[in-house]
Amino acid sequence: MHKLTILLSSLILMLAFVMGGCEKNPFKPGADNDSHPIVWQYKYDQHQTLSDVVPAMDENGNIFFSIQNGERQKDVYVFANDKDGNALWDKQYSSTNYVDLSRVMYIDKKIVFVVSVYDDLSYFQETIYCVNAVDGTEIWHYTPDFKTEGLIEAMAVTSEYMIVAAKWGGDYPDIDELHYLNLSSGALVKSIDFGDNDVKLISIVGNNAYLGVRSVDAAGFYAPQLVKMELESNHIYWTYTPEYEGEVNYVFKQRSIPLDANNRGYLIVRSQSGVDNMYINIINDDGTLDETITLQPGNFSNPLNDLLIDKDNNFYTVIEGYSKLSPNNSQLWEFQSGTTVPNSRFHTGCAIGNNGIVYHAEDGGILNVNSIGEIDWAKYDETNFTKPGYPLLTEEGNIVVVGDLFVSCVKGDGARIQDAPWPRVYQNNGNTSSR
């Protein structure tokens, strides 16, 4: 097993310069750029203090997003705006439990999202809603039969199915872990039992599903795996389990399985005790190991752990700071913004434009854009950019971010989302975890 070690160290001189140059916010890594004004803003008037907001955009530039209000019993709000920021529709759902998947998915004029309820007996129940993207009217909803069913771990959408990872149904103790719902009707088509293992992540490429599966080793410790499965027949082509060190639990640290143009899968795991390392296992499409990258040392307090992969198969780690690596895993540059993510549930905050620039949103009222390892330009607003989430690149080349209370559109560079392997679909920014 080959290993490439990257030391993520703080850029002390850069941070010292930043702290000395900005009186209002010592963490601003660059000057506000007046050539990128706010094009429009819409005040949706709800605080989203504990949401990992990943908005969706349809082919006409309409924007859809879901937030939870941490101040009002965690109710779920779903909003739709047109490309000019005008309100199209909004919906409110009573929710008394946090939803880990605080995102909406768009596909074929449909919007899909999740609401979770926690009752007096400490049981939880999640419901998947599918509504019409045009006016918000409900098409279908699906709720498991029993309140004691497990929470949804991941979802992915194809033109035919909504595929859900959750411990639902089956004959106890043989609980099913993967479920296919008909996207048109919401009817349960089939469920699959993975034995004692739990499905935690789903990514789809063509007719294949790549699953992040939490297995348990012979000593009883968690050992994350990558599984390649044929989508229709559910035939498993292969299962890859990294060589884990020591008797400790390892956990996934990503929202989906990134897949490059050669269908290499990137599995990010972290040890829960002992030496606090993070590992990126790059697995070939035949199930063999290409490379293991060890990130150390690390307190890894930043939960923003996903990878970006560009059209040239370069990939970007977003762990503590940024590193850009070539397809053969050599480091091209490293960059640390010196800022923080909005909250502990936030995992996704950047996109690659077709101009090669990484567009990045972090906490502190910052929209941060960096290129070739340096800040290209940055846009700040002390109030209305608070806690911005995942940025969308519009067809006009502008940038849309959902923050606390506001959704904002900022004049961009004319760049659209890059036709790159991952996150590519987010299918026209649809958040489908498939391509």
CSV table of C-alpha atoms in Angstrom, one decimal, residues 20 31 47 50 78 106 144 152 172-173 180 187 196 199 228 233 235 240 243 247 282 294-295 303 358 411 424:
chain,number,residue,atom,x,y,z
A,20,GLY,CA,-3.3,43.2,11.1
A,31,ALA,CA,-10.2,42.9,0.5
A,47,HIS,CA,-32.9,31.8,11.2
A,50,LEU,CA,-28.0,24.6,12.5
A,78,VAL,CA,-38.8,25.1,2.1
A,106,TYR,CA,-34.4,18.7,-7.8
A,144,PRO,CA,-41.8,4.2,7.3
A,152,ILE,CA,-32.1,8.4,6.9
A,172,TYR,CA,-36.0,-8.3,13.0
A,173,PRO,CA,-33.1,-8.6,13.6
A,180,TYR,CA,-36.0,2.0,-3.7
A,187,ALA,CA,-44.4,3.7,-3.7
A,196,ASP,CA,-25.1,-6.4,10.1
A,199,VAL,CA,-25.3,1.9,4.4
A,228,LYS,CA,-19.9,-1.2,-6.1
A,233,SER,CA,-30.1,-6.2,-10.3
A,235,HIS,CA,-25.4,-7.5,-8.0
A,240,TYR,CA,-13.1,-2.8,-0.7
A,243,GLU,CA,-6.3,-1.8,5.9
A,247,GLU,CA,-8.4,-1.8,17.4
A,282,ILE,CA,-8.5,6.2,-3.7
A,294,THR,CA,-2.8,10.3,5.2
A,295,LEU,CA,-3.6,13.7,6.5
A,303,PRO,CA,-16.4,19.4,9.4
A,358,VAL,CA,-12.9,27.4,-6.6
A,411,LYS,CA,-22.1,39.4,-9.4
A,424,ARG,CA,-21.1,17.3,-11.4
